[in-house]
PDB file of N, CA and C in Angstrom:
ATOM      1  N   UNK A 146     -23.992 -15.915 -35.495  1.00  0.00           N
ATOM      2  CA  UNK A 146     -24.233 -14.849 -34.528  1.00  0.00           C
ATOM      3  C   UNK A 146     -25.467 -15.093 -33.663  1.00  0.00           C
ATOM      4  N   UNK A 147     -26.495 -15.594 -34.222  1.00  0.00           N
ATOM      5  CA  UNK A 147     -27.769 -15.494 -33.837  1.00  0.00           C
ATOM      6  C   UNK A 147     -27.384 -16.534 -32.416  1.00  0.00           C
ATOM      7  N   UNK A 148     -26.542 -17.717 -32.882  1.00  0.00           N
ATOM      8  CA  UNK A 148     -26.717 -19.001 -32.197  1.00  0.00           C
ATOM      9  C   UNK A 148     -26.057 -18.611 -31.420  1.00  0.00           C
ATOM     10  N   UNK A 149     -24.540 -17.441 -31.309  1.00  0.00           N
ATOM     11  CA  UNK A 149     -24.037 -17.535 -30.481  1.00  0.00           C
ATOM     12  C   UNK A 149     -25.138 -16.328 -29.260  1.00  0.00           C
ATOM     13  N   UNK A 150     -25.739 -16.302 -29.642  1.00  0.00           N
ATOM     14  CA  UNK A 150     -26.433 -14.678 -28.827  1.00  0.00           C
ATOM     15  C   UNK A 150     -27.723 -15.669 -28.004  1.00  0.00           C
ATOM     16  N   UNK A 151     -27.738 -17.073 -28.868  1.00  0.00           N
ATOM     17  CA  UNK A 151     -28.770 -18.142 -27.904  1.00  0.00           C
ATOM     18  C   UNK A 151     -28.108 -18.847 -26.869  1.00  0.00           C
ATOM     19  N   UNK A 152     -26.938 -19.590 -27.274  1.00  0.00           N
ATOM     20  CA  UNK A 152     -26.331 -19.991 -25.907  1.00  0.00           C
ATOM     21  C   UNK A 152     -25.596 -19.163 -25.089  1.00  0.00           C
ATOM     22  N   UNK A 153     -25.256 -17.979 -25.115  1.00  0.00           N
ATOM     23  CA  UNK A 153     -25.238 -17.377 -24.220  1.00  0.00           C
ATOM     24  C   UNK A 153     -25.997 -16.972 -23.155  1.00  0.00           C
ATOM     25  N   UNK A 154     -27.765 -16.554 -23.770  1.00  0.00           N
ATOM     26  CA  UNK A 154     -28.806 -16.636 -23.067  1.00  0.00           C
ATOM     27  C   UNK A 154     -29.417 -17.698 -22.254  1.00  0.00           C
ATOM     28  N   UNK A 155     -29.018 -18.870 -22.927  1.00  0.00           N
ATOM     29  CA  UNK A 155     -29.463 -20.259 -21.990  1.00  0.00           C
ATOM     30  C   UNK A 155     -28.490 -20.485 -20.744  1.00  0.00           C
ATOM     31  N   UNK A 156     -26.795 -19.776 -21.077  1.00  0.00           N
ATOM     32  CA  UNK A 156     -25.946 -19.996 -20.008  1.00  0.00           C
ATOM     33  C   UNK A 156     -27.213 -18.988 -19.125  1.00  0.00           C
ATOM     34  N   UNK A 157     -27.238 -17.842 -19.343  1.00  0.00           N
ATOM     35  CA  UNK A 157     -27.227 -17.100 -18.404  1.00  0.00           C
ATOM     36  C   UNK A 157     -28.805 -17.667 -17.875  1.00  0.00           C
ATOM     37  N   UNK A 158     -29.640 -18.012 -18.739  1.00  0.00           N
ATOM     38  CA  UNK A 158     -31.051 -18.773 -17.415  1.00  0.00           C
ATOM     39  C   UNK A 158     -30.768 -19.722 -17.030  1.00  0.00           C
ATOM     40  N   UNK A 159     -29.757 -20.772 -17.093  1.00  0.00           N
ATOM     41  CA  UNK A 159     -29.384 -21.715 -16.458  1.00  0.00           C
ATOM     42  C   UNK A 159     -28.413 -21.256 -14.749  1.00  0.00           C
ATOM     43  N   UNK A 160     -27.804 -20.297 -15.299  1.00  0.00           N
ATOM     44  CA  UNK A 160     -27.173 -19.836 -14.268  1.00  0.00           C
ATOM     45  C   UNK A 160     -27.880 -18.846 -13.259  1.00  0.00           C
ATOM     46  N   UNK A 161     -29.213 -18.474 -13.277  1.00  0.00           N
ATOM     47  CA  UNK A 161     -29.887 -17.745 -12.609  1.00  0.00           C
ATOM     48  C   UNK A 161     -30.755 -18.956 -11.899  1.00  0.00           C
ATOM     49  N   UNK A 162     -31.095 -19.643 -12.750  1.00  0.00           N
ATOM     50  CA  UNK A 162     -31.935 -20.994 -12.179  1.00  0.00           C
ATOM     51  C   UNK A 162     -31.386 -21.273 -10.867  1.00  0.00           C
ATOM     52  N   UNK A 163     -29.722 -21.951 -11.644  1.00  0.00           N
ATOM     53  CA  UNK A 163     -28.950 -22.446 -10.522  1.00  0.00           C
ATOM     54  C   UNK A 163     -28.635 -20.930  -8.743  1.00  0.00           C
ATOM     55  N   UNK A 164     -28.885 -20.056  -9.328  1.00  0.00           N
ATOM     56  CA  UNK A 164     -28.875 -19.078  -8.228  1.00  0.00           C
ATOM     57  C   UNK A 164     -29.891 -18.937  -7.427  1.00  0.00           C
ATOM     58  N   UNK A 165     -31.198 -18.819  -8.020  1.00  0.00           N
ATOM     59  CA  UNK A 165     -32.629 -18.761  -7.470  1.00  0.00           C
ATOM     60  C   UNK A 165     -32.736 -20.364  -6.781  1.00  0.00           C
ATOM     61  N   UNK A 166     -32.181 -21.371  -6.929  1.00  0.00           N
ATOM     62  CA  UNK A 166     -32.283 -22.547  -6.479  1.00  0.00           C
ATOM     63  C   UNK A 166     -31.284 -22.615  -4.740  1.00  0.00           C
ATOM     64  N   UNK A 167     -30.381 -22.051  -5.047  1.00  0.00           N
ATOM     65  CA  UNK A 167     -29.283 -21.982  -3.949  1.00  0.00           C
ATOM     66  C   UNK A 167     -30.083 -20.855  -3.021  1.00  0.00           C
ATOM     67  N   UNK A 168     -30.567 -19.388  -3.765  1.00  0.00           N
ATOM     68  CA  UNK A 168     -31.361 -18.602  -2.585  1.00  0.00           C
ATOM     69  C   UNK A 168     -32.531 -19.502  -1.716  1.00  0.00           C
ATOM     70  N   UNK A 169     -33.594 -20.289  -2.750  1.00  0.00           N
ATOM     71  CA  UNK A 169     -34.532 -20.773  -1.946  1.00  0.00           C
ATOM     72  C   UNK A 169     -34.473 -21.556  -0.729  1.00  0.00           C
ATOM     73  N   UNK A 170     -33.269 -22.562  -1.328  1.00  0.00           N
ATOM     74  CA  UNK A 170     -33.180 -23.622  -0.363  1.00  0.00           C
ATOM     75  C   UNK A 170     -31.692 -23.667   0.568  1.00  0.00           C
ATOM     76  N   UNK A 171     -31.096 -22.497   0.557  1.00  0.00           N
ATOM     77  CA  UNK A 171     -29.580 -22.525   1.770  1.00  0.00           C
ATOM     78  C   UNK A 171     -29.849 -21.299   2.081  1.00  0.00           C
ATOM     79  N   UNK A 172     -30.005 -19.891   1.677  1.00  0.00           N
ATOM     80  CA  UNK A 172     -30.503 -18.630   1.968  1.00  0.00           C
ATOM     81  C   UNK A 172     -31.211 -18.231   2.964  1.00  0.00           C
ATOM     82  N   UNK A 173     -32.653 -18.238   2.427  1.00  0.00           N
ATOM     83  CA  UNK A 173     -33.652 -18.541   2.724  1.00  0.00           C
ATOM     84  C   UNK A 173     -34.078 -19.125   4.065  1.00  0.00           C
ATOM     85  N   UNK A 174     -33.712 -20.272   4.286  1.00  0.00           N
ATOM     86  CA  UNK A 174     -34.076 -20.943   5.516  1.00  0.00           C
ATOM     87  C   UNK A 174     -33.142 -20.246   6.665  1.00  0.00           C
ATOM     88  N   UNK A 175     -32.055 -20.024   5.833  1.00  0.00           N
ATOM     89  CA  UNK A 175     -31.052 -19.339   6.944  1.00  0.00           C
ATOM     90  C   UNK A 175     -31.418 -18.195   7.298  1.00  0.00           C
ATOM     91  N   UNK A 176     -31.685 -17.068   6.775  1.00  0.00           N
ATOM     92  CA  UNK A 176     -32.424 -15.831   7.227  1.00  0.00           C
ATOM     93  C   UNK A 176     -33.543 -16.180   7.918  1.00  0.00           C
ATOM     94  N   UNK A 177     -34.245 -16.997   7.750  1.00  0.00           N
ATOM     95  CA  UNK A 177     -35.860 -17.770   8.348  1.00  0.00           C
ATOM     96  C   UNK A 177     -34.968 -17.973  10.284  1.00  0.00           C
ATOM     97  N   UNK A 178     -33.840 -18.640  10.269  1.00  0.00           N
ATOM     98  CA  UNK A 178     -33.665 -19.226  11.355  1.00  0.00           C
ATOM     99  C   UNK A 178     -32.899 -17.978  12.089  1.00  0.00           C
ATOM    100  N   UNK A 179     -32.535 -16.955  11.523  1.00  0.00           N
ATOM    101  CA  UNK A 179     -31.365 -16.242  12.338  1.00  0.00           C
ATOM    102  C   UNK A 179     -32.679 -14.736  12.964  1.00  0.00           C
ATOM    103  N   UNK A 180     -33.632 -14.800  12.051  1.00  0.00           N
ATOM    104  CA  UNK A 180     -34.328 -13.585  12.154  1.00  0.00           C
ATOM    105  C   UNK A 180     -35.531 -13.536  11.708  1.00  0.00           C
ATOM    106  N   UNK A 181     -36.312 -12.660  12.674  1.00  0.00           N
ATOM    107  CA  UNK A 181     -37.776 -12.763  12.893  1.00  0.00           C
ATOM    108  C   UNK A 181     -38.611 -12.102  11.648  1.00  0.00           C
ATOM    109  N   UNK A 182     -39.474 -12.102  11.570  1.00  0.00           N
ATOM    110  CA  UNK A 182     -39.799 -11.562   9.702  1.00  0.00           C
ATOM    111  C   UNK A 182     -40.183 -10.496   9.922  1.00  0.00           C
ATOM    112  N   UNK A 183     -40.298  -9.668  10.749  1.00  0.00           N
ATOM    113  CA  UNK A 183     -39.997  -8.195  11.233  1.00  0.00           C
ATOM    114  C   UNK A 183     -38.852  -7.651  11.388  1.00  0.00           C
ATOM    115  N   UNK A 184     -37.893  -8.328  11.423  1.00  0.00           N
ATOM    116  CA  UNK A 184     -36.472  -7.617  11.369  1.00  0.00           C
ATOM    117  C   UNK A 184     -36.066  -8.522   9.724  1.00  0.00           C
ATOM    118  N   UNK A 185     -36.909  -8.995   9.427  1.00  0.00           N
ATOM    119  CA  UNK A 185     -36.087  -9.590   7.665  1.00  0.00           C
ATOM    120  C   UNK A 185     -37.073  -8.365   6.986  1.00  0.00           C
ATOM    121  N   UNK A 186     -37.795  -7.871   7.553  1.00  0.00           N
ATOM    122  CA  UNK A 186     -38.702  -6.997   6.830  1.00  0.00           C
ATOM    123  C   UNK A 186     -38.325  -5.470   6.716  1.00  0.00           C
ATOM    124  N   UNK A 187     -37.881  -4.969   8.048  1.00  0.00           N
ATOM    125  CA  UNK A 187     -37.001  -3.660   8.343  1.00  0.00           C
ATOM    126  C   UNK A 187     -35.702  -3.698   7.632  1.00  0.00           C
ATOM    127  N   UNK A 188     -35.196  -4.570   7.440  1.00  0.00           N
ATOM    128  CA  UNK A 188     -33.745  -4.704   6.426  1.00  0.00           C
ATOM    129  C   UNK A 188     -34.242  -4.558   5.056  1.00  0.00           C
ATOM    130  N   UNK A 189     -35.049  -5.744   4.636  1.00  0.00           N
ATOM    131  CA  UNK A 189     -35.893  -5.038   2.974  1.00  0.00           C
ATOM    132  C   UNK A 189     -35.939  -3.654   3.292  1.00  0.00           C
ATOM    133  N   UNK A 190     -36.900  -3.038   4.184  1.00  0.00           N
ATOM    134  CA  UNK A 190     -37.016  -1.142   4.052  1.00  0.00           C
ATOM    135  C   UNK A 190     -35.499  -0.914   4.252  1.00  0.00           C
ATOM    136  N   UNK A 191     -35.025  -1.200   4.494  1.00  0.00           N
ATOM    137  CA  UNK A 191     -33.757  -0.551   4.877  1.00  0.00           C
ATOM    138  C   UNK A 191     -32.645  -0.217   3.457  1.00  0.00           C
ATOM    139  N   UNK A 192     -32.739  -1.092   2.966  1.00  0.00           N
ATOM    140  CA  UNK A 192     -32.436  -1.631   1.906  1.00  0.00           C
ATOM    141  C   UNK A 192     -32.984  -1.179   0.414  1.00  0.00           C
ATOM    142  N   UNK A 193     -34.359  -1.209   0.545  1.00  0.00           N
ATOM    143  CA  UNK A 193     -35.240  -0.204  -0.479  1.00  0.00           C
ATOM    144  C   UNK A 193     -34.704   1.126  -0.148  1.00  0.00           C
ATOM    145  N   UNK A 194     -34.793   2.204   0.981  1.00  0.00           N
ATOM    146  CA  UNK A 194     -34.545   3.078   1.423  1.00  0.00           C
ATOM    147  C   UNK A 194     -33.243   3.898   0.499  1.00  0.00           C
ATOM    148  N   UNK A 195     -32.517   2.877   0.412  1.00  0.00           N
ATOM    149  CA  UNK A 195     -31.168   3.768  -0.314  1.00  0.00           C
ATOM    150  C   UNK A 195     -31.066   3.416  -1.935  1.00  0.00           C
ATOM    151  N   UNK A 196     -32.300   3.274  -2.668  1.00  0.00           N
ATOM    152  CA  UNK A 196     -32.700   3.197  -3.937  1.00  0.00           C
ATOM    153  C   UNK A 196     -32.901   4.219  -4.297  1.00  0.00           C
ATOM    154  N   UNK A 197     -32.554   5.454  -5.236  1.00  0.00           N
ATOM    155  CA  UNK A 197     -33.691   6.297  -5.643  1.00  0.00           C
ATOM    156  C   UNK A 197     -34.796   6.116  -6.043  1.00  0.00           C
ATOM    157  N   UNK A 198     -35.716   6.930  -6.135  1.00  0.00           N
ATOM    158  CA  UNK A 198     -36.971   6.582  -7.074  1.00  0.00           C
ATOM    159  C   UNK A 198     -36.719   6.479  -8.168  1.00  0.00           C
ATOM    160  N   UNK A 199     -36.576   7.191  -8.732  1.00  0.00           N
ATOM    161  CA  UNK A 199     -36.669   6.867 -10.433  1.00  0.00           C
ATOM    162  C   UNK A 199     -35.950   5.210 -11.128  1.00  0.00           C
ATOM    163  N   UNK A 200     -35.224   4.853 -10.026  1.00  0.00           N
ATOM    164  CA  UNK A 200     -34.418   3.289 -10.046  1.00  0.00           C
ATOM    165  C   UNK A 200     -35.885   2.206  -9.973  1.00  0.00           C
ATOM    166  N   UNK A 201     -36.470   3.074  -8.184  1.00  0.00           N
ATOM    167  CA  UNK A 201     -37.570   2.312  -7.813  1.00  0.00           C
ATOM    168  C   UNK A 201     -38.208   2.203  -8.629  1.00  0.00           C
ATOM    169  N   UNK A 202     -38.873   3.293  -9.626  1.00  0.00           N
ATOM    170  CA  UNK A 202     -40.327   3.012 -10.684  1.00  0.00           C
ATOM    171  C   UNK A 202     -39.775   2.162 -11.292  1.00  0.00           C
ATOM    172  N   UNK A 203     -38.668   2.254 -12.237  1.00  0.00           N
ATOM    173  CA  UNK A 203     -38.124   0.997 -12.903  1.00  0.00           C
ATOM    174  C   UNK A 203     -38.208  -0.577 -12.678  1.00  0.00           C
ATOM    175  N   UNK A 204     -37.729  -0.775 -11.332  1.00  0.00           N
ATOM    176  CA  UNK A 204     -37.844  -2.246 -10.666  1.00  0.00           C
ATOM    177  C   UNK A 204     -39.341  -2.566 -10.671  1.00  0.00           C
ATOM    178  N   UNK A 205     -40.513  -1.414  -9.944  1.00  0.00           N
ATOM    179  CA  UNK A 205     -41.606  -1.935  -9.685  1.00  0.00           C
ATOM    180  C   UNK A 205     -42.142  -1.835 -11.376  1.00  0.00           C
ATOM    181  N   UNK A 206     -42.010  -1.254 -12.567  1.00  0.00           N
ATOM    182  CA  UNK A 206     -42.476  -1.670 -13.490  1.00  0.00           C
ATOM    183  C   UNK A 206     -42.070  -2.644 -14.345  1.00  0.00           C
ATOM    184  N   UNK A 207     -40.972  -2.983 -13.681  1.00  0.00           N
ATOM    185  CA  UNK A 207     -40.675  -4.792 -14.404  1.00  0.00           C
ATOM    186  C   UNK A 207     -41.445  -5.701 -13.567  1.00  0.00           C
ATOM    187  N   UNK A 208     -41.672  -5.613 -12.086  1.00  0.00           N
ATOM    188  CA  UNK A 208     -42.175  -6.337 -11.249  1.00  0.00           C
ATOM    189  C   UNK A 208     -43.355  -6.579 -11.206  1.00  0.00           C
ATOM    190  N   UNK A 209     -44.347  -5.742 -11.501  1.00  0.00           N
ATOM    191  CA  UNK A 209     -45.670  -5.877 -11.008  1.00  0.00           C
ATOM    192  C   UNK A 209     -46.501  -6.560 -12.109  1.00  0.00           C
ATOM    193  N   UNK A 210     -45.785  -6.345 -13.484  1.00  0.00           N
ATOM    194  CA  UNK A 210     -46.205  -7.311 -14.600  1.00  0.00           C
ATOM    195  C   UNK A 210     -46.037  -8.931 -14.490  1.00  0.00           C
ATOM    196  N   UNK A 211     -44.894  -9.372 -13.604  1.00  0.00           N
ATOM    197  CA  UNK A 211     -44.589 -10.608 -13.902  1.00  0.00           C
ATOM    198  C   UNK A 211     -45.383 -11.513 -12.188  1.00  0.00           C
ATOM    199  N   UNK A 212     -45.793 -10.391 -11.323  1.00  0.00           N
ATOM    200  CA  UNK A 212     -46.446 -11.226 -10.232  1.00  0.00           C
ATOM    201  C   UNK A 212     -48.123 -11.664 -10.322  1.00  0.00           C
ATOM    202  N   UNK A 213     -48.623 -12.478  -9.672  1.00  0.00           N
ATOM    203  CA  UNK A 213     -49.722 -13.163  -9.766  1.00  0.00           C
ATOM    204  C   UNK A 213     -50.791 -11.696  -9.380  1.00  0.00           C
ATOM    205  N   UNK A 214     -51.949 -11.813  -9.428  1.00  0.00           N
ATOM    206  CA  UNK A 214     -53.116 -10.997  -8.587  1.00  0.00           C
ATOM    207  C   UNK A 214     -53.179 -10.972  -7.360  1.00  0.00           C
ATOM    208  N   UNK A 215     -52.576 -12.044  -6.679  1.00  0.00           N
ATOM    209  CA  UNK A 215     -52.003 -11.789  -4.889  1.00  0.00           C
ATOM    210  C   UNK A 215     -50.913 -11.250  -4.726  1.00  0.00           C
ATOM    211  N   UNK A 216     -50.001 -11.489  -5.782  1.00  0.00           N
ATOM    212  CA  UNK A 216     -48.658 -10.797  -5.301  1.00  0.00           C
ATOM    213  C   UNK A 216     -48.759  -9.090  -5.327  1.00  0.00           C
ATOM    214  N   UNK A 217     -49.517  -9.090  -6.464  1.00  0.00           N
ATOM    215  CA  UNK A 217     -49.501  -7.682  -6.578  1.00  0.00           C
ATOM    216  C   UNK A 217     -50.261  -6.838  -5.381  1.00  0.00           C
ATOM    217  N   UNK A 218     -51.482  -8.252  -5.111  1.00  0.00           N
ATOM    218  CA  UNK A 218     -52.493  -7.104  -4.418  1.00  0.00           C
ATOM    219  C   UNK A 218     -51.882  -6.838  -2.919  1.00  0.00           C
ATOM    220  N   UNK A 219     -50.957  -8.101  -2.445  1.00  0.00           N
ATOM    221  CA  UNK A 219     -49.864  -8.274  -1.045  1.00  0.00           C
ATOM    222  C   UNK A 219     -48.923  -6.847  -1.007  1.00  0.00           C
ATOM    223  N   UNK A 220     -48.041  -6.770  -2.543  1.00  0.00           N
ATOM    224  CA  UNK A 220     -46.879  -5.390  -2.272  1.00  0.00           C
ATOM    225  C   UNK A 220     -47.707  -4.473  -2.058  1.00  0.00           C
ATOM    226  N   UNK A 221     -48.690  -3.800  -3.416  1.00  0.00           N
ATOM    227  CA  UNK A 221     -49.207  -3.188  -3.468  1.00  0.00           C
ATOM    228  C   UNK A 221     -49.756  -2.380  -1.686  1.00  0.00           C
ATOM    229  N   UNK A 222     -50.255  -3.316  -1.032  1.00  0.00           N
ATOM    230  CA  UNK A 222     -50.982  -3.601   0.539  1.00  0.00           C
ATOM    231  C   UNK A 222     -49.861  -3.305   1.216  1.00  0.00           C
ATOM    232  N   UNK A 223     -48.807  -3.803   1.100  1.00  0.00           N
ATOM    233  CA  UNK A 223     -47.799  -3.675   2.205  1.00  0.00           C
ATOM    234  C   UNK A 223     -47.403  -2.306   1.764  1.00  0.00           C
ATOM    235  N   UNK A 224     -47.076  -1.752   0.476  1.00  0.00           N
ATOM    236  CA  UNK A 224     -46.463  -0.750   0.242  1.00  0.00           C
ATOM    237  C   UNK A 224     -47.754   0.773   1.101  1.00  0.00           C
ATOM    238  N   UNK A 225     -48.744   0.703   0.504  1.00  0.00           N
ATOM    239  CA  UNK A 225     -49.654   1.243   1.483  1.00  0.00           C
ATOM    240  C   UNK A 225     -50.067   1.616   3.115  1.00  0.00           C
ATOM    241  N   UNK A 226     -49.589   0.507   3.504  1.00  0.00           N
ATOM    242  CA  UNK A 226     -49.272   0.356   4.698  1.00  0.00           C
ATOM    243  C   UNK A 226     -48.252   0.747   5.324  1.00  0.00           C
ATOM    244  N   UNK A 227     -46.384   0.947   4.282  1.00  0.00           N
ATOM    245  CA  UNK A 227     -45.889   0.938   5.466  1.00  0.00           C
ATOM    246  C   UNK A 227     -44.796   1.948   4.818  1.00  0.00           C
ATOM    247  N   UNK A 228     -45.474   2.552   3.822  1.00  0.00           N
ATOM    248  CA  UNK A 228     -44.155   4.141   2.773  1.00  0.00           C
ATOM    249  C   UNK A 228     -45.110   5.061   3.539  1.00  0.00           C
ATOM    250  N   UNK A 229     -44.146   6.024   3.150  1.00  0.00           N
ATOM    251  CA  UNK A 229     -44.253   7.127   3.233  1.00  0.00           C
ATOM    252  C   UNK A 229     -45.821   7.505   2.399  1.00  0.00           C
ATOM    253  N   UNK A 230     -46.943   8.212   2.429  1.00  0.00           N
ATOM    254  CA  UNK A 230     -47.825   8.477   1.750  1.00  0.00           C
ATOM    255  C   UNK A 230     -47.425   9.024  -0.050  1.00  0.00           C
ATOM    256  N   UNK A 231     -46.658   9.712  -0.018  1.00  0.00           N
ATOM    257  CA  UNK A 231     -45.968  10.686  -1.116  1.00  0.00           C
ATOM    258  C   UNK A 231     -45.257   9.113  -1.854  1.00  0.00           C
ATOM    259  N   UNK A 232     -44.589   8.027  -1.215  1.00  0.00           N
ATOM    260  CA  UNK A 232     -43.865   7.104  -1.894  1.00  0.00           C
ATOM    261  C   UNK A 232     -45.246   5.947  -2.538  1.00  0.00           C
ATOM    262  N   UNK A 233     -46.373   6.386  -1.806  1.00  0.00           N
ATOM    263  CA  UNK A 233     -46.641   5.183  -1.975  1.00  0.00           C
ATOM    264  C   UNK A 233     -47.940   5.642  -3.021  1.00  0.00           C
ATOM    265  N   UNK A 234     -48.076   7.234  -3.194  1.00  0.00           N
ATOM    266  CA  UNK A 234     -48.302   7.593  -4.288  1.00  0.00           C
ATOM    267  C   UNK A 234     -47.878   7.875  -6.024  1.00  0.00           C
ATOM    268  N   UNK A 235     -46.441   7.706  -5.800  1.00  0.00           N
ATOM    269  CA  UNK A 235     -45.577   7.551  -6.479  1.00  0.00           C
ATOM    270  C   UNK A 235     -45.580   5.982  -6.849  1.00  0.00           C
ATOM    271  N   UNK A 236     -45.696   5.297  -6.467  1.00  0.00           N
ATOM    272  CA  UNK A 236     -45.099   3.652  -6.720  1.00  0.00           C
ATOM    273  C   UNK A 236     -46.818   3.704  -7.142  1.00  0.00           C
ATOM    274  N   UNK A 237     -47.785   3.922  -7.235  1.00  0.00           N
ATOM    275  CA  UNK A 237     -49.290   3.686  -8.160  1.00  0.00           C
ATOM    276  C   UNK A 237     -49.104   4.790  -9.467  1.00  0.00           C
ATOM    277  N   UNK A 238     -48.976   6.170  -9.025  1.00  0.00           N
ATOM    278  CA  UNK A 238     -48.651   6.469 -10.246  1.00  0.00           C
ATOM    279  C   UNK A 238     -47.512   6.954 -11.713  1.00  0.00           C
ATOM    280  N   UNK A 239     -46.260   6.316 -11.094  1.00  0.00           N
ATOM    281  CA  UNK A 239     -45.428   6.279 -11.447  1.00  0.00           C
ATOM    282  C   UNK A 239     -45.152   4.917 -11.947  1.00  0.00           C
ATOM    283  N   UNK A 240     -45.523   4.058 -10.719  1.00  0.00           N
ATOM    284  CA  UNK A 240     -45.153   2.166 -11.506  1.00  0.00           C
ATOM    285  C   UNK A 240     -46.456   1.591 -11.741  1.00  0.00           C
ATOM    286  N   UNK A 241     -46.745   1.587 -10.519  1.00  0.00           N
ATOM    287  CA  UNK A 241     -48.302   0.670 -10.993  1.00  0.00           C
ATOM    288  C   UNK A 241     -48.910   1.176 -12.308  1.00  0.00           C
ATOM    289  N   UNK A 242     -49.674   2.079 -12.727  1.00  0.00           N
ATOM    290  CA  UNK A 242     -50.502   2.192 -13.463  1.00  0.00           C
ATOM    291  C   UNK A 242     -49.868   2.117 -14.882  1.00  0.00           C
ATOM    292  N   UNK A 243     -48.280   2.766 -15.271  1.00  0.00           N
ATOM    293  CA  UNK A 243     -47.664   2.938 -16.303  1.00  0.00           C
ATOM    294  C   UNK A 243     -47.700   0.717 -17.069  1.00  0.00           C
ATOM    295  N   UNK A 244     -47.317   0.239 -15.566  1.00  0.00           N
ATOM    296  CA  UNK A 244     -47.091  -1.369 -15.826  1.00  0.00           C
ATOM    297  C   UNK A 244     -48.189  -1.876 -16.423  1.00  0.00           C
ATOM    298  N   UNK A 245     -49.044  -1.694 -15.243  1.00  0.00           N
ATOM    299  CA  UNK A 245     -50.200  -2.756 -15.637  1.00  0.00           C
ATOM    300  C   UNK A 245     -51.236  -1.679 -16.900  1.00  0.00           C
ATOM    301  N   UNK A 246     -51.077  -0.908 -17.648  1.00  0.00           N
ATOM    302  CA  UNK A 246     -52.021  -0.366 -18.446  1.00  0.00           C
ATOM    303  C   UNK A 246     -51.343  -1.363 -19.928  1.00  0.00           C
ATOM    304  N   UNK A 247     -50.102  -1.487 -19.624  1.00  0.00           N
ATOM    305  CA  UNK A 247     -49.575  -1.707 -21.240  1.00  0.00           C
ATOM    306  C   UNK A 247     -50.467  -3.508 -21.762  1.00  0.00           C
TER     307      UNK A 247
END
């Protein structure tokens, strides 16, 4: 049981590998070439937008644990900058602080 509950898990990081590999390098460049990073940026909001919150705290408290001290301090910055005041009080004390205290 155990072994089968391990290669299943290695399929599945092998197969995310192989996905995160195909986004970086065919994706990626293609969104880079079709659109300006102000309109790749309004589609992210656009896109966040039809998340609920309570989904959102979830994502940002898996997220903010696994990014560097720039990544965090970059969303964190952008999120400040460009939510709603009320969202972007919510995403510190709803995700941020619950994440990074543990």
């Amino acid at each position: 049981p155990l072994h089968t509950l391990y290669l299943r898990f290695t399929r599945f990081v092998a197969d995310d590998l192989k996905h995160l590999y195909r986004e970086e390098t065919e994706t990626l460049p293609l969104l880079h070439r079709h659109f300006t990073d102000e309109e790749l940026r309004d589609m992210e909001q656009t896109i966040l937008a039809t998340v609920p919150p309570d989904k959102l705290m979830v994502f940002i408290q898996l997220m903010l644990p696994a990014m560097n001290h720039w990544e965090r301090t970059a969303f964190l910055s952008d999120a400040r900058a460009n939510a709603p005041v009320e969202l972007y009080d919510a995403i510190v004390e709803q995700g941020a602080k619950p994440a990074l205290a543990r």
